CSV table of C-alpha atoms in Angstrom, one decimal:
chain,number,residue,atom,x,y,z
A,1,ASP,CA,3.5,-10.3,-12.4
A,2,ILE,CA,5.7,-7.3,-12.3
A,3,GLN,CA,8.5,-7.8,-9.7
A,4,MET,CA,9.7,-5.5,-7.6
A,5,THR,CA,13.5,-5.8,-6.0
A,6,GLN,CA,14.8,-3.6,-3.1
A,7,SER,CA,18.2,-3.3,-1.9
A,8,PRO,CA,19.5,-3.5,0.8
A,9,SER,CA,16.9,-5.2,2.8
A,10,THR,CA,18.5,-3.8,5.9
A,11,LEU,CA,20.5,-0.5,6.0
A,12,SER,CA,22.4,0.8,9.3
A,13,ALA,CA,22.9,4.6,9.5
A,14,SER,CA,23.4,7.4,11.8
A,15,VAL,CA,21.4,10.8,12.3
A,16,GLY,CA,22.9,13.0,9.7
A,17,ASP,CA,23.9,10.5,6.9
A,18,ARG,CA,22.9,10.6,3.6
A,19,VAL,CA,21.3,7.1,2.7
A,20,THR,CA,19.9,5.6,-0.6
A,21,ILE,CA,17.7,2.9,-1.3
A,22,THR,CA,17.4,1.4,-4.8
A,23,CYS,CA,14.3,-0.6,-6.2
A,24,ARG,CA,14.7,-2.2,-9.5
A,25,ALA,CA,11.5,-3.4,-11.3
A,26,SER,CA,11.5,-6.7,-13.6
A,27,GLN,CA,10.0,-4.6,-16.4
A,28,ASN,CA,9.5,-1.1,-17.5
A,29,ILE,CA,6.8,0.3,-15.5
A,30,ASN,CA,6.5,3.8,-17.0
A,31,SER,CA,7.4,6.1,-14.1
A,32,ARG,CA,4.4,4.5,-12.2
A,33,LEU,CA,6.5,4.3,-8.7
A,34,ALA,CA,5.6,5.2,-5.4
A,35,TRP,CA,7.5,5.0,-2.0
A,36,TYR,CA,6.3,4.3,1.7
A,37,GLN,CA,7.3,4.7,4.8
A,38,GLN,CA,5.8,2.5,7.6
A,39,LYS,CA,6.8,2.7,11.1
A,40,PRO,CA,6.0,-0.3,13.8
A,41,GLY,CA,2.4,-0.6,14.5
A,42,ASN,CA,1.5,2.1,11.8
A,43,ALA,CA,-0.1,2.0,8.6
A,44,PRO,CA,2.1,3.2,5.5
A,45,LYS,CA,2.6,6.7,4.5
A,46,VAL,CA,3.2,7.9,1.0
A,47,LEU,CA,6.2,9.7,0.7
A,48,ILE,CA,7.0,10.1,-3.1
A,49,TYR,CA,4.7,9.1,-6.3
A,50,GLN,CA,5.4,8.9,-10.1
A,51,VAL,CA,9.2,8.4,-9.0
A,52,SER,CA,9.9,11.7,-7.9
A,53,THR,CA,6.6,14.0,-7.0
A,54,LEU,CA,7.0,14.6,-2.8
A,55,GLU,CA,4.0,14.2,-1.3
A,56,SER,CA,2.6,17.4,0.2
A,57,GLY,CA,4.0,17.6,4.0
A,58,VAL,CA,6.9,15.3,3.4
A,59,PRO,CA,10.2,17.0,4.1
A,60,SER,CA,12.3,17.9,1.5
A,61,ARG,CA,15.3,15.8,2.4
A,62,PHE,CA,13.3,13.0,0.9
A,63,SER,CA,13.8,12.6,-2.8
A,64,GLY,CA,13.2,9.8,-5.5
A,65,SER,CA,14.9,9.5,-8.9
A,66,GLY,CA,15.2,7.0,-11.5
A,67,SER,CA,13.1,5.7,-14.9
A,68,GLY,CA,12.7,2.5,-16.8
A,69,THR,CA,13.6,-0.5,-14.5
A,70,GLU,CA,15.8,1.3,-11.7
A,71,PHE,CA,14.6,3.7,-9.3
A,72,THR,CA,16.3,5.3,-5.7
A,73,LEU,CA,14.9,6.7,-2.8
A,74,THR,CA,17.5,9.3,-1.1
A,75,ILE,CA,17.3,10.8,2.4
A,76,SER,CA,19.8,13.6,2.6
A,77,SER,CA,20.2,14.0,6.3
A,78,LEU,CA,18.9,11.3,8.4
A,79,GLN,CA,16.4,12.5,11.3
A,80,PRO,CA,15.6,10.4,14.3
A,81,ASP,CA,12.1,10.2,13.0
A,82,ASP,CA,13.3,8.3,9.7
A,83,PHE,CA,14.1,5.2,11.1
A,84,ALA,CA,11.5,3.2,9.7
A,85,THR,CA,10.4,0.5,7.1
A,86,TYR,CA,10.5,1.7,3.2
A,87,TYR,CA,8.7,0.1,0.5
A,88,CYS,CA,8.4,0.9,-3.2
A,89,GLN,CA,5.3,0.1,-5.1
A,90,GLN,CA,4.7,0.1,-8.8
A,91,TYR,CA,1.0,0.9,-10.1
A,92,ASN,CA,2.0,0.6,-13.7
A,93,ASP,CA,-0.1,-2.7,-14.0
A,94,TYR,CA,-2.2,-5.2,-12.0
A,95,PRO,CA,-1.3,-6.8,-10.1
A,96,ILE,CA,0.1,-3.8,-8.1
A,97,THR,CA,3.0,-4.8,-6.3
A,98,PHE,CA,5.1,-3.9,-3.7
A,99,GLY,CA,9.4,-4.2,-2.9
A,100,GLN,CA,10.1,-6.3,0.0
A,101,GLY,CA,11.0,-3.5,2.0
A,102,THR,CA,14.1,-1.9,3.5
A,103,ARG,CA,14.5,-1.7,7.1
A,104,LEU,CA,16.6,1.4,8.2
A,105,GLU,CA,18.2,1.2,11.7
A,106,ILE,CA,20.3,3.5,13.6
A,107,LYS,CA,23.7,2.4,13.5
B,1,GLU,CA,-10.4,15.4,8.8
B,2,VAL,CA,-9.6,13.0,6.2
B,3,GLN,CA,-10.2,9.3,7.6
B,4,LEU,CA,-10.8,5.7,6.8
B,5,VAL,CA,-12.0,3.5,9.8
B,6,GLU,CA,-11.6,-0.3,9.3
B,7,SER,CA,-13.8,-2.7,11.3
B,8,GLY,CA,-14.8,-6.5,11.3
B,9,GLY,CA,-11.6,-8.3,11.6
B,10,GLY,CA,-11.4,-11.4,14.0
B,11,LEU,CA,-10.6,-14.7,14.8
B,12,VAL,CA,-12.0,-17.3,12.2
B,13,GLN,CA,-11.5,-20.8,11.5
B,14,PRO,CA,-9.8,-22.1,8.3
B,15,GLY,CA,-12.6,-22.3,5.4
B,16,GLY,CA,-14.6,-19.8,7.3
B,17,SER,CA,-15.6,-16.1,6.2
B,18,LEU,CA,-15.4,-12.8,7.4
B,19,ARG,CA,-16.6,-9.3,5.8
B,20,LEU,CA,-14.4,-6.4,6.6
B,21,SER,CA,-15.7,-2.6,6.6
B,22,CYS,CA,-14.0,0.7,5.8
B,23,ALA,CA,-15.8,3.9,6.6
B,24,ALA,CA,-14.5,7.4,4.7
B,25,SER,CA,-15.1,10.8,5.9
B,26,GLY,CA,-13.6,14.0,5.3
B,27,PHE,CA,-13.7,13.7,1.6
B,28,THR,CA,-15.7,12.8,-1.7
B,29,PHE,CA,-15.6,9.1,-1.5
B,30,SER,CA,-17.7,8.6,-4.6
B,31,ASP,CA,-14.4,10.3,-6.5
B,32,HIS,CA,-11.8,7.9,-5.6
B,33,TYR,CA,-10.8,4.2,-6.5
B,34,MET,CA,-10.1,2.2,-3.1
B,35,ASP,CA,-7.8,-0.4,-2.4
B,36,TRP,CA,-7.3,-3.3,0.2
B,37,VAL,CA,-3.7,-4.0,1.1
B,38,ARG,CA,-2.7,-6.7,4.0
B,39,GLN,CA,0.2,-7.4,5.8
B,40,ALA,CA,1.1,-10.8,7.4
B,41,PRO,CA,2.7,-11.0,10.6
B,42,GLY,CA,6.5,-9.7,10.3
B,43,LYS,CA,5.9,-9.5,6.5
B,44,GLY,CA,5.7,-6.9,3.7
B,45,LEU,CA,2.7,-5.1,2.0
B,46,GLU,CA,0.7,-7.2,-0.4
B,47,TRP,CA,-1.8,-5.7,-2.5
B,48,VAL,CA,-5.4,-7.5,-2.4
B,49,GLY,CA,-7.6,-5.6,-4.5
B,50,ARG,CA,-9.2,-2.5,-5.9
B,51,ILE,CA,-12.4,-1.4,-6.7
B,52,ARG,CA,-12.9,1.5,-9.3
B,53,LYS,CA,-15.5,4.4,-9.0
B,54,LYS,CA,-18.9,4.6,-10.7
B,55,PRO,CA,-18.2,6.1,-14.1
B,56,ASN,CA,-15.7,3.1,-14.6
B,57,GLY,CA,-18.4,0.7,-13.8
B,58,TYR,CA,-17.2,-0.2,-10.1
B,59,THR,CA,-15.3,-2.7,-11.7
B,60,THR,CA,-12.5,-4.6,-9.6
B,61,GLU,CA,-9.2,-6.1,-9.8
B,62,TYR,CA,-7.7,-8.5,-7.6
B,63,ALA,CA,-4.3,-10.5,-6.4
B,64,ALA,CA,-4.3,-13.6,-7.7
B,65,SER,CA,-3.8,-15.1,-4.1
B,66,VAL,CA,-7.4,-13.7,-3.3
B,67,LYS,CA,-9.1,-14.0,-6.8
B,68,GLY,CA,-12.5,-16.0,-6.7
B,69,ARG,CA,-12.1,-15.8,-2.7
B,70,PHE,CA,-12.5,-12.5,-1.8
B,71,THR,CA,-14.8,-9.6,-3.4
B,72,ILE,CA,-14.6,-6.0,-3.0
B,73,SER,CA,-17.7,-3.9,-3.1
B,74,ARG,CA,-18.7,-0.1,-2.2
B,75,ASP,CA,-21.4,1.7,-1.5
B,76,ASP,CA,-21.0,5.2,-1.9
B,77,SER,CA,-24.1,6.6,-0.4
B,78,ILE,CA,-22.9,5.9,2.7
B,79,ASN,CA,-19.6,6.0,2.0
B,80,SER,CA,-18.4,2.6,2.8
B,81,LEU,CA,-15.9,0.1,1.4
B,82,SER,CA,-16.3,-3.7,2.1
B,83,LEU,CA,-14.1,-6.8,1.6
B,84,GLN,CA,-15.8,-10.3,1.8
B,85,MET,CA,-13.5,-13.0,2.3
B,86,ASN,CA,-14.7,-16.4,1.8
B,87,THR,CA,-12.7,-19.8,2.1
B,88,LEU,CA,-10.2,-18.1,4.4
B,89,ARG,CA,-6.7,-20.1,4.8
B,90,THR,CA,-3.9,-19.8,7.6
B,91,GLU,CA,-1.9,-17.6,5.2
B,92,ASP,CA,-4.8,-15.1,5.1
B,93,THR,CA,-3.8,-14.2,8.4
B,94,ALA,CA,-2.7,-10.5,8.3
B,95,VAL,CA,-3.7,-7.1,9.0
B,96,TYR,CA,-6.0,-5.4,6.2
B,97,TYR,CA,-5.8,-1.9,5.4
B,98,CYS,CA,-8.1,-0.3,3.2
B,99,ALA,CA,-6.6,2.8,1.4
B,100,ARG,CA,-7.6,5.9,-0.7
B,101,SER,CA,-6.3,5.7,-4.1
B,102,GLY,CA,-5.8,9.7,-5.1
B,103,SER,CA,-4.2,11.2,-8.4
B,104,PHE,CA,-1.8,9.1,-9.9
B,105,TYR,CA,-3.0,6.5,-8.2
B,106,ARG,CA,-1.0,6.9,-5.4
B,107,MET,CA,-2.3,5.0,-1.8
B,108,ASP,CA,-2.4,8.4,-0.5
B,109,VAL,CA,-4.8,7.8,2.8
B,110,TRP,CA,-4.8,4.7,4.7
B,111,GLY,CA,-6.9,3.4,7.3
B,112,GLN,CA,-5.5,2.1,10.8
B,113,GLY,CA,-5.5,-1.7,9.7
B,114,THR,CA,-8.0,-4.2,11.5
B,115,THR,CA,-6.5,-7.8,12.4
B,116,VAL,CA,-8.0,-10.9,10.5
B,117,THR,CA,-6.6,-14.0,12.2
B,118,VAL,CA,-7.3,-17.5,10.5
B,119,SER,CA,-6.6,-20.4,12.7
B,120,SER,CA,-8.3,-23.8,14.2
């Protein structure tokens, strides 16, 4: 199975900050990587797929980059609505696997 | 409106069975692979399995943790996805989400989830 490891597990930041979350895959996933945002009590929501393609309706302050086994999600200027948990996911091979999540909290 | 609505969750004893359903609306259900994803209390997301569409033979894939116990099926005539769960274990306790697999296989539409509790 492909293991997805996110860092950090928890991130404290303030409104207006630029934040980056890292996701490492245990093997090459051929750019088949997505990022999801989840708020408490809600279903996940896709933000980015194919490493860097922004889902329709997602604000442009979200961006993704990376290749091979290392990927990042960047939020350029945190807004109050962005405090949530973020998951990376690989869909290059079965089983589909998610990272353990990064909880983004208000400092 | 594109929508997925899960149902069928509840309390079941270890070793029991439960069938979850997911009703799709607002899109051409038969055009999409469909997934089940679960989330144990306070934990992260775990993919459960996928069913492909008719041109791909309705074939399925499962996580190792559920293979042989869970079965995913679909009925395109009524836009419905199902998850038959047998020999349930306490570790199957979770919120179960159905999700649409969109282009590039991202999970682009999710239901609100249905809660399954396995306990004696």
